[in-house]
Amino acid sequence: MADAVAQAFDDGRHVLVQAGTGTGKSLGYLAPALVWLSEHPGERVVVATATLALQSQLAHSDIPAALDAVERVTGRRPEFSVLKGRSNYACLLRVRDGGVSEQGTLISAGDLAATARTSATPESALGTEVLALREWAEEEASSGGVADRDDAPSHGDRAWQQVSVPVRECLGAQRCPYGDVCLVEKSRDRARAAGLVVTNHALLAIDAMHGGTALPEHHAVVVDEAHELVARVTGAASAELSPQQVERVARRALTFLSDETALDLLESADELRTALDEMPLERVEDPGSPFVVAAQRVRAAARAAVSGLTSGTEKPSPEQRQAAAAVGEVLDVAERMAGLSAYDVVWVTERERSGREARVAPLSVAGLMRSSVFADRTVVLTSATLKLGDDFGPSAAALGLRARDRDDSPEPYEPAGDEDAPDDPPVAWRALDVGSPFDYQRQGIRYVARTLPAPGRDGMSKEVLDEIAELVWAAGGRTLGLFSSRRAAEAAAVHVRKQLPRLTVLCQGDAQLSELTRRFTSEETTSLFGTLSLWQGVDVPGATCQLVIIDRIPFPRPDDPLTLARQKAVADAGGNGFMSVAATHAALLLAQGSGRLVRRSSDRGVVAVLDPRLVTARYGSFLRASMPDMWQTTDRETVIGALRRLAEEPSGQN
């Protein structure tokens, strides 16, 4: 892997590297990146990760170790810096002059102090947290720190909103009274002075969408956890619009607007609410629909409000500028939704607590990635799951890399519906699977419950629930249950607790996920059932996880508007929409989920898929080829016997 990364830095060709869990991917790209930086002073490499946990691991463990080694070998030690989005740092304007609450009202330092002195109420707890955050931010500012949220005292989201600022509401260093000591600008200065910059997928996406303004100039980017990049870029390029949002920004701007303009904005929120209630919960494609008419009304009212907030001869206050930015964001989203671009998907959805809202997301991010990331710099993408169906093609196509540009495969995958123009310049890339240090055939069994009924819409059948209970019994607990929905996880937990009262079964929602994971890790015979957040990123080696249960193939919801739109786009171009979108999504999650079982060379166990379609459906071979190559069986008794033998072994021998 290190050789492939070093070659990419030298010849400029992009490379996709699949490296199994336990390979040491971070050192596999850090070593060549740091050596290259030591040989090219003044250049810069960006490493983008999907999770804060990996970002922290890189900053506090892997990078210092790699720097020590590079310094011993080369005599040089490149500088590195961690860079995050603006809202991850404290804002001195909010800290010193008051913050904006969720309701859009200013909270002064005096008000917070008075609130903190009151009896134990949620508001007093908020006041205590905010005061602690403000003291911490001032200490950071005076000591040369950047007030990164990860280093802050314990707090909740509401408290952090009082000391941070959204991107759109930042006044900028030139206009802010504290611009010369801005903590965000200090973090940017550190990044510009460093050779290696560690950031996240979202900031990489924002940099691509806004012409390279979020990150300092760089020669190359390494994307770790690259299997999540499409979802993260999609998320960064998505937006929501709700009546509550319009009302909130309208109330915030009331002080600075004429009565007529403010009332117009508030009334547009009511019209939006009425229109959303009339719309079906699906994609919006009719430009004459009630929602589009309401979005146009919000757009017009927001445009007038922005004009009222920004015109005039008097110098606007910081609060007025921030209110204008908040209204401007509503204007931009309403304009985007009202336009119904062919490159966007707009749909109406409903949230349990706050009611209906509209959402917009890009139909594809391939074009953005191809033109704004791959075209300008060398890119290394690495993950344990980049090959889907034993092929790099699906992942590469989703990212914007065309098969015909691949230079190491005579018969590459070429998906229909490639959005690039025929004369678009080639982007040379190659792919490499460096394998895994694990012997999956010896360490794991993949059991497919072929005799169970196929999953339906009415929840799990009694046969599936009984199968889960028997498997958990055979394993003596020690089970990670990965379910397609919260309802399924809860139903399975209730059933197993009733059938096996001596075993502890934790279920997502019983407590904070971090606490549940800690207990699952430390209590060997405890089981943990949950949904999507457990399919990726949970690292539980050893005897506490000898059985991974997957209740069904994790296809996206069949009525999800974005999935349906993407499938239709592929089908309209002559491709197989189901395989390109839904099956690829399921393959990725199956690869990640089954990868929870074997985390070190001594781990052994079973991945049990309780969905017979994995072996009976035509697409089953594509899905199985994406999973770790374990020994496969459909015989339940063989699996029960194997689990019983593992459970009876002393834990040190597992």
XYZ file of C-alpha atoms in Angstrom:
654
model
C 0.000 0.000 0.000
C 2.803 2.396 0.902
C 4.449 1.743 -2.477
C 1.179 2.465 -4.329
C 0.622 5.711 -2.410
C 4.209 6.828 -3.019
C 3.800 6.106 -6.740
C 0.584 8.163 -6.839
C 2.352 11.166 -5.313
C 5.122 10.834 -7.896
C 3.146 10.232 -11.102
C -0.120 12.049 -10.270
C -2.412 9.116 -11.055
C -5.244 8.601 -8.576
C -5.332 5.289 -6.738
C -8.045 3.314 -4.911
C -6.603 1.020 -2.248
C -8.695 -1.597 -0.499
C -6.953 -2.643 2.693
C -8.683 -4.961 5.124
C -9.274 -4.243 8.789
C -6.048 -4.677 10.719
C -3.805 -3.812 7.773
C -2.655 -0.520 9.278
C -4.081 1.708 6.568
C -3.233 4.950 8.337
C 0.484 4.113 8.465
C 0.241 2.786 4.915
C -0.541 6.278 3.634
C 1.079 8.443 6.338
C 4.593 7.077 5.832
C 4.823 7.822 2.082
C 2.943 11.120 2.495
C 5.329 12.376 5.173
C 8.398 11.176 3.291
C 7.151 13.016 0.188
C 6.563 16.169 2.246
C 10.069 15.955 3.709
C 11.413 15.887 0.150
C 9.134 18.691 -1.081
C 9.206 21.506 1.504
C 6.457 24.039 0.993
C 4.012 21.490 -0.448
C 0.944 20.220 1.378
C -1.052 16.971 1.678
C -4.597 16.809 3.093
C -5.929 13.714 4.865
C -9.753 13.574 5.029
C -11.526 11.161 7.369
C -15.197 10.406 7.939
C -15.236 10.221 11.732
C -13.999 12.354 14.606
C -12.719 9.176 16.261
C -10.290 8.451 13.425
C -9.339 12.121 13.210
C -8.423 12.020 16.899
C -6.541 8.725 16.499
C -4.489 10.196 13.669
C -3.673 13.399 15.545
C -2.772 11.846 18.876
C -1.285 8.481 17.914
C -0.614 7.566 14.285
C 0.807 10.853 12.990
C 3.232 11.418 15.911
C 4.498 7.834 15.526
C 4.936 8.240 11.759
C 6.654 11.627 12.224
C 9.141 10.100 14.666
C 10.008 7.413 12.121
C 10.288 9.852 9.212
C 12.515 12.165 11.240
C 14.850 9.295 12.144
C 15.120 8.247 8.496
C 15.157 11.612 6.687
C 16.303 14.041 9.355
C 13.234 16.218 8.650
C 9.959 16.518 10.561
C 7.030 18.025 8.626
C 4.474 20.048 10.580
C 0.871 18.851 10.818
C -2.407 20.480 11.794
C -6.042 19.458 12.342
C -8.659 21.571 10.554
C -12.431 21.359 11.060
C -15.527 23.256 10.031
C -16.132 26.721 11.481
C -18.861 25.636 13.887
C -16.409 23.280 15.637
C -14.560 26.255 17.142
C -15.696 28.798 19.715
C -16.560 32.267 18.366
C -15.230 35.141 20.515
C -18.063 37.416 19.361
C -20.590 34.957 20.784
C -18.455 34.288 23.852
C -17.969 37.940 24.759
C -21.028 39.737 23.419
C -23.756 37.138 23.821
C -24.993 34.182 21.826
C -28.078 33.276 19.868
C -30.272 30.529 21.266
C -32.311 27.984 19.323
C -35.250 30.400 19.578
C -33.205 33.183 18.012
C -32.990 35.380 21.159
C -29.803 36.961 22.435
C -28.482 35.641 25.740
C -26.127 37.983 27.537
C -23.403 36.938 29.948
C -25.429 38.487 32.797
C -28.563 36.553 31.853
C -26.575 33.322 31.735
C -25.011 33.949 35.126
C -28.437 34.645 36.623
C -29.848 31.501 35.002
C -26.983 29.389 36.301
C -27.695 30.547 39.886
C -31.329 29.418 39.811
C -32.623 26.063 40.991
C -31.821 22.837 39.175
C -33.741 23.214 35.925
C -32.835 22.481 32.325
C -32.261 26.225 31.781
C -29.974 26.509 34.812
C -27.974 23.540 33.563
C -27.711 25.287 30.183
C -26.484 28.454 31.863
C -23.854 26.534 33.834
C -22.602 24.780 30.697
C -22.392 28.007 28.698
C -20.508 29.833 31.458
C -18.020 26.972 31.625
C -17.610 27.042 27.838
C -17.027 30.795 27.840
C -14.369 30.546 30.540
C -12.690 27.740 28.636
C -12.763 29.674 25.363
C -11.166 32.709 27.014
C -8.439 30.500 28.481
C -7.810 29.000 25.048
C -7.628 32.447 23.461
C -5.155 33.730 26.055
C -2.946 30.615 25.908
C -2.691 30.402 22.118
C -5.225 27.601 21.611
C -8.019 27.423 19.037
C -10.930 26.335 21.283
C -11.736 23.119 19.408
C -15.047 21.636 20.590
C -13.469 18.218 21.149
C -11.330 19.739 23.912
C -14.184 21.628 25.576
C -15.768 20.942 28.995
C -18.779 18.616 29.004
C -21.765 20.255 27.308
C -24.801 19.705 25.095
C -25.677 20.988 21.639
C -27.761 23.906 22.950
C -24.874 25.181 25.037
C -22.425 24.918 22.146
C -24.765 26.979 19.946
C -24.260 29.856 22.397
C -20.500 29.989 21.846
C -20.148 29.025 18.168
C -21.357 30.483 14.891
C -22.718 28.849 11.712
C -20.683 29.475 8.577
C -23.262 31.790 7.014
C -23.476 33.993 10.115
C -19.766 34.609 10.532
C -19.038 38.299 9.988
C -15.565 37.615 8.656
C -12.266 38.714 10.117
C -12.460 42.161 8.463
C -15.856 43.064 9.972
C -15.805 41.233 13.299
C -14.583 43.289 16.270
C -12.533 40.268 17.344
C -11.323 39.381 13.874
C -7.668 39.949 14.755
C -7.829 37.276 17.493
C -10.369 34.960 15.821
C -9.856 31.350 16.898
C -11.123 29.971 13.582
C -8.664 32.149 11.662
C -5.926 30.934 13.984
C -6.779 27.321 13.093
C -6.649 28.294 9.403
C -3.262 29.963 9.883
C -1.918 26.796 11.487
C -3.179 24.737 8.579
C -1.550 27.066 6.054
C 1.757 26.684 7.917
C 1.572 22.867 8.029
C 2.636 20.316 5.451
C 0.055 17.720 6.544
C -3.520 18.834 7.252
C -6.056 16.451 8.767
C -9.694 17.312 8.072
C -13.021 15.565 7.416
C -15.081 14.530 4.407
C -17.615 17.326 4.948
C -14.989 20.067 4.781
C -13.486 18.430 1.695
C -16.952 18.566 0.106
C -17.454 22.203 1.107
C -14.059 23.043 -0.372
C -15.108 21.411 -3.656
C -18.471 23.198 -3.733
C -17.045 26.643 -2.987
C -14.060 26.823 -5.284
C -11.331 25.693 -2.909
C -11.949 28.323 -0.220
C -12.323 26.006 2.790
C -8.907 24.285 2.675
C -5.420 25.638 2.035
C -3.888 24.795 -1.341
C -2.619 21.221 -1.475
C -0.803 18.881 -3.860
C -2.670 15.706 -2.880
C -5.523 14.448 -0.742
C -5.830 11.094 1.002
C -9.427 10.047 1.663
C -9.622 7.518 4.474
C -12.905 5.644 5.084
C -13.544 6.426 1.417
C -16.600 4.144 1.304
C -18.475 6.921 3.151
C -17.372 9.791 0.925
C -20.376 9.802 -1.438
C -22.816 9.896 1.482
C -20.852 12.664 3.227
C -20.591 14.805 0.105
C -24.299 14.263 -0.555
C -25.051 15.373 2.995
C -22.906 18.490 2.678
C -24.673 19.404 -0.578
C -28.179 18.835 0.836
C -30.544 21.276 2.553
C -33.907 21.450 4.327
C -36.715 23.978 4.424
C -39.428 23.957 7.075
C -42.084 26.411 8.302
C -40.408 26.472 11.742
C -37.103 27.457 10.141
C -38.684 30.353 8.234
C -40.532 31.518 11.357
C -37.344 31.349 13.439
C -35.290 33.525 11.103
C -38.240 35.912 10.663
C -38.502 36.461 14.434
C -34.760 36.979 14.593
C -34.944 39.689 11.926
C -38.049 41.456 13.326
C -36.081 44.184 15.109
C -34.369 45.283 11.920
C -37.255 45.108 9.418
C -40.348 47.109 8.637
C -43.574 45.614 9.943
C -44.755 44.862 6.418
C -41.584 43.000 5.398
C -41.413 40.997 8.634
C -45.114 40.078 8.433
C -44.690 38.984 4.822
C -41.902 36.583 5.807
C -43.961 35.167 8.678
C -46.988 34.709 6.397
C -44.841 32.867 3.854
C -44.054 30.328 6.590
C -47.792 29.733 7.070
C -48.245 29.247 3.327
C -45.353 26.801 3.287
C -46.937 24.808 6.116
C -50.275 24.616 4.310
C -48.624 23.558 1.047
C -46.557 20.849 2.709
C -49.687 19.427 4.330
C -51.287 19.144 0.882
C -48.345 17.347 -0.701
C -47.766 13.573 -0.783
C -44.618 12.348 0.967
C -42.624 11.848 -2.220
C -40.445 13.595 -4.780
C -41.664 16.938 -6.085
C -41.485 17.168 -9.894
C -44.459 19.373 -10.846
C -43.423 23.060 -11.126
C -47.052 24.004 -10.547
C -47.465 22.032 -7.320
C -48.548 23.802 -4.112
C -45.099 23.305 -2.619
C -43.242 24.970 -5.502
C -45.680 27.905 -5.372
C -45.070 28.195 -1.605
C -41.283 27.981 -2.085
C -41.524 30.828 -4.585
C -43.484 32.830 -2.007
C -40.822 32.184 0.659
C -38.127 33.125 -1.853
C -39.761 36.465 -2.624
C -40.373 37.292 1.061
C -36.823 36.302 2.033
C -35.342 38.351 -0.805
C -37.233 41.434 0.393
C -36.086 40.784 3.958
C -32.446 40.444 2.931
C -32.723 43.723 1.043
C -34.212 45.403 4.091
C -31.487 44.036 6.349
C -28.576 45.017 4.126
C -29.667 48.368 2.620
C -29.365 51.781 4.194
C -26.545 54.134 5.037
C -26.060 53.234 8.706
C -23.484 50.624 9.564
C -25.411 47.463 10.532
C -24.709 45.863 13.903
C -23.174 42.381 14.126
C -26.600 41.031 15.161
C -28.206 42.569 12.058
C -25.531 41.121 9.774
C -26.018 37.678 11.295
C -29.802 37.943 10.938
C -29.302 38.872 7.288
C -27.097 35.812 6.802
C -29.735 33.541 8.381
C -32.470 34.947 6.129
C -30.101 34.694 3.166
C -29.705 30.982 3.789
C -33.500 30.540 3.681
C -33.518 32.531 0.436
C -30.875 30.301 -1.166
C -32.621 27.055 -0.182
C -36.059 28.275 -1.275
C -34.607 29.404 -4.603
C -32.924 26.050 -5.141
C -36.111 24.132 -4.341
C -38.336 26.363 -6.426
C -36.029 25.832 -9.405
C -36.493 22.033 -9.501
C -33.162 21.558 -11.266
C -32.653 18.329 -13.190
C -29.498 17.843 -11.108
C -31.398 18.011 -7.808
C -33.969 15.849 -6.063
C -36.591 17.726 -4.022
C -39.020 15.851 -1.811
C -41.442 16.226 1.085
C -40.883 14.255 4.253
C -42.237 14.187 7.790
C -40.357 14.163 11.063
C -41.959 12.690 14.146
C -41.587 15.741 16.368
C -41.467 18.758 14.109
C -43.848 17.775 11.313
C -43.395 18.160 7.572
C -40.451 19.719 5.764
C -38.923 19.755 2.288
C -35.466 18.443 1.473
C -33.162 18.807 -1.507
C -30.116 16.708 -2.408
C -27.946 16.339 -5.507
C -28.967 13.572 -7.892
C -25.282 12.633 -8.144
C -22.021 13.906 -6.675
C -19.862 12.239 -9.350
C -19.608 15.357 -11.490
C -18.683 17.568 -8.545
C -15.983 15.150 -7.405
C -14.606 14.703 -10.901
C -14.389 18.413 -11.739
C -13.486 19.883 -8.347
C -11.427 17.174 -6.623
C -9.927 14.702 -9.095
C -9.187 17.276 -11.791
C -6.956 19.485 -9.646
C -4.844 17.217 -7.431
C -3.682 13.662 -6.812
C -6.211 11.645 -4.800
C -5.658 8.455 -2.789
C -8.856 6.718 -1.653
C -8.651 3.903 0.867
C -11.071 1.762 2.840
C -11.653 -1.822 3.890
C -14.667 -1.876 1.542
C -14.056 -0.326 -1.870
C -14.605 -3.500 -3.910
C -18.292 -4.255 -4.257
C -19.203 -7.455 -6.034
C -15.429 -8.118 -6.179
C -15.005 -5.032 -8.383
C -13.790 -1.472 -7.785
C -16.059 -0.209 -10.563
C -19.221 0.624 -8.614
C -17.349 2.639 -5.968
C -15.230 4.420 -8.560
C -18.254 5.327 -10.711
C -20.138 6.802 -7.728
C -17.112 8.980 -7.015
C -16.829 10.253 -10.585
C -14.006 8.074 -11.899
C -14.929 6.621 -15.292
C -14.034 3.047 -16.077
C -12.581 3.932 -19.471
C -9.944 6.081 -17.734
C -8.685 3.235 -15.561
C -5.178 2.253 -16.641
C -4.683 -1.121 -14.946
C -7.672 -3.185 -16.096
C -8.311 -4.452 -19.648
C -12.019 -5.055 -19.027
C -13.207 -2.417 -16.574
C -16.681 -1.926 -15.156
C -18.560 0.724 -17.130
C -21.873 1.778 -15.560
C -24.581 3.151 -17.811
C -25.578 6.713 -17.146
C -22.094 8.209 -16.899
C -22.872 11.905 -16.571
C -19.557 13.123 -17.996
C -19.456 14.468 -21.523
C -17.685 12.255 -24.088
C -14.978 14.886 -24.592
C -14.401 15.359 -20.864
C -10.626 15.018 -20.274
C -9.519 11.652 -18.898
C -8.709 11.260 -15.216
C -6.165 8.453 -14.942
C -6.612 6.086 -12.008
C -5.747 2.607 -10.885
C -6.889 0.277 -8.116
C -5.200 -2.112 -5.716
C -6.453 -4.658 -3.192
C -3.666 -5.302 -0.687
C -5.679 -8.034 1.032
C -6.157 -8.706 4.701
C -3.993 -10.106 7.471
C -6.878 -12.356 8.503
C -7.640 -15.885 7.332
C -11.392 -15.494 6.962
C -11.907 -19.052 5.731
C -10.410 -20.364 8.964
C -11.620 -17.683 11.367
C -15.223 -17.179 10.299
C -18.397 -18.906 9.132
C -20.990 -17.136 7.011
C -24.349 -18.740 7.736
C -27.312 -17.944 5.485
C -30.657 -19.099 6.871
C -32.002 -20.437 3.614
C -35.082 -22.124 5.100
C -36.451 -19.009 6.792
C -39.225 -17.033 5.078
C -38.137 -14.009 3.036
C -38.488 -10.719 4.929
C -41.789 -8.911 4.528
C -43.249 -5.553 5.500
C -45.048 -6.848 8.582
C -41.985 -7.111 10.782
C -40.008 -10.171 11.738
C -41.778 -13.508 11.704
C -41.877 -15.858 14.678
C -39.487 -18.181 12.813
C -36.872 -15.410 12.552
C -37.278 -14.406 16.205
C -36.888 -18.022 17.316
C -33.796 -18.391 15.115
C -32.233 -15.315 16.707
C -32.898 -16.651 20.206
C -31.396 -20.044 19.373
C -28.276 -18.518 17.860
C -27.773 -16.209 20.850
C -28.257 -19.186 23.194
C -25.664 -21.211 21.302
C -23.173 -18.332 21.471
C -23.818 -17.782 25.175
C -24.634 -14.158 24.434
C -21.558 -12.551 22.798
C -23.767 -11.260 19.962
C -23.838 -8.075 17.940
C -27.254 -7.815 16.302
C -27.438 -5.562 13.235
C -31.021 -4.780 12.300
C -32.679 -2.899 9.468
C -34.900 -0.816 11.750
C -35.228 0.257 15.371
C -38.532 -1.606 15.581
C -36.874 -4.855 14.480
C -34.020 -4.446 16.956
C -36.436 -3.790 19.812
C -38.676 -6.735 18.889
C -35.681 -9.073 18.778
C -34.373 -7.776 22.109
C -37.749 -8.295 23.803
C -38.022 -11.842 22.419
C -34.497 -12.901 23.381
C -34.814 -11.435 26.890
C -37.990 -13.429 27.369
C -36.516 -16.654 25.997
C -33.091 -16.298 27.651
C -33.638 -14.394 30.912
C -30.148 -15.203 32.235
C -28.435 -13.375 29.383
C -28.140 -9.587 29.151
C -29.352 -8.040 25.894
C -28.750 -4.324 25.401
C -30.709 -2.471 22.729
C -29.940 0.812 21.028
C -32.050 3.446 22.741
C -31.677 1.953 26.227
C -28.856 4.443 26.929
C -26.276 6.532 25.094
C -24.647 4.477 22.347
C -21.180 5.054 23.812
C -22.314 3.586 27.139
C -23.964 0.585 25.461
C -20.834 -0.098 23.420
C -18.644 0.173 26.542
C -20.777 -2.393 28.377
C -20.870 -4.714 25.369
C -17.082 -4.561 25.150
C -16.425 -5.121 28.852
C -19.129 -7.710 29.639
C -18.194 -10.839 27.695
C -21.578 -12.580 27.573
C -23.633 -9.407 26.985
C -25.282 -8.864 23.593
C -25.987 -5.582 21.821
C -28.780 -5.067 19.260
C -29.074 -1.938 17.155
C -29.398 -0.283 13.776
C -27.268 1.600 11.249
C -24.831 3.289 13.656
C -23.604 -0.163 14.737
C -22.979 -1.432 11.198
C -19.851 0.690 10.828
C -17.125 1.833 13.189
C -17.772 -0.527 16.110
C -14.483 -2.221 16.976
C -14.997 -5.066 19.450
C -12.256 -7.699 19.159
C -12.174 -10.860 21.216
C -14.662 -13.200 22.815
C -17.308 -10.551 23.499
C -18.345 -10.678 19.814
C -18.445 -14.213 18.411
C -21.751 -13.870 16.584
C -22.926 -11.111 14.254
C -26.589 -11.364 13.280
C -27.889 -9.489 10.216
C -31.666 -9.689 10.098
C -32.096 -8.829 6.408
C -30.228 -7.502 3.371
C -29.901 -3.764 4.101
C -31.428 -2.336 0.957
C -32.393 1.344 1.198
C -36.067 2.030 1.843
C -37.981 1.249 -1.368
C -39.885 4.538 -1.095
C -36.857 6.760 -0.434
C -37.166 9.588 -2.997
C -33.412 10.091 -3.469
C -32.809 6.374 -4.042
C -35.723 6.153 -6.470
C -34.502 9.190 -8.395
C -30.969 7.848 -8.672
C -32.236 4.441 -9.815
C -34.445 6.085 -12.425
C -31.538 8.160 -13.744
C -29.456 5.018 -14.278
C -32.378 3.160 -15.871
C -33.145 6.093 -18.202
C -29.528 5.902 -19.405
C -29.902 2.199 -20.176
C -28.372 0.760 -17.005
C -29.673 -1.370 -14.144
C -30.860 1.105 -11.547
C -31.466 -1.490 -8.867
C -27.981 -2.984 -9.116
C -26.203 0.366 -9.465
C -27.927 2.014 -6.506
C -29.872 -0.279 -4.165
C -27.696 -3.390 -4.483
C -24.490 -1.356 -4.240
C -25.782 0.327 -1.076
C -26.661 -3.060 0.443
C -23.315 -4.566 -0.583
C -21.429 -1.800 1.195
C -23.364 -2.243 4.426
C -23.080 -6.037 4.293
C -19.320 -5.715 3.865
C -19.082 -3.281 6.756
C -21.483 -5.182 9.007
C -19.928 -8.613 8.555
C -16.533 -6.974 9.063
C -17.443 -6.385 12.724
C -16.734 -10.059 13.506
C -13.015 -10.485 12.855
C -10.937 -7.626 14.242
C -7.715 -9.503 15.067
C -5.997 -12.705 14.021
C -7.267 -14.691 17.034
C -10.960 -13.819 16.569
C -13.362 -16.549 15.496
C -17.094 -16.687 15.056
C -20.172 -16.622 12.844
C -21.891 -14.028 10.680
C -25.532 -15.138 10.448
C -27.633 -13.561 7.679
C -31.298 -14.361 8.287
C -32.366 -13.432 4.774
C -32.524 -16.363 2.322
C -32.325 -13.979 -0.651
C -28.567 -13.823 -0.124
C -28.349 -17.307 -1.698
C -31.629 -17.556 -3.632
C -31.836 -14.216 -5.472
C -29.937 -13.467 -8.693
C -28.199 -10.503 -7.070
C -27.026 -12.691 -4.178
C -23.675 -13.515 -5.761
C -22.886 -9.795 -6.130
C -23.646 -9.220 -2.451
C -21.729 -12.276 -1.225
C -18.663 -11.273 -3.254
C -18.626 -7.971 -1.337
C -18.425 -9.680 2.065
C -15.347 -11.164 3.762
C -14.557 -14.562 2.219
C -15.678 -16.756 5.119
C -16.572 -20.435 4.890
C -20.275 -20.530 4.003
C -23.038 -22.880 5.052
C -26.830 -22.964 5.127
C -26.960 -25.743 7.738
C -28.183 -24.414 11.055
C -27.058 -27.382 13.144
C -23.485 -26.997 11.918
C -23.523 -23.362 13.036
C -25.171 -24.104 16.389
C -22.496 -26.698 17.103
C -19.671 -24.335 16.155
C -21.036 -21.581 18.372
C -21.475 -23.953 21.311
C -17.865 -25.114 21.022
C -16.614 -21.538 20.909
C -18.726 -20.558 23.923
C -17.352 -23.459 25.964
C -13.695 -22.564 25.336
C -11.811 -20.564 27.974
C -11.994 -16.893 26.965
C -8.249 -16.587 26.620
C -8.275 -19.201 23.841
C -11.039 -17.625 21.734
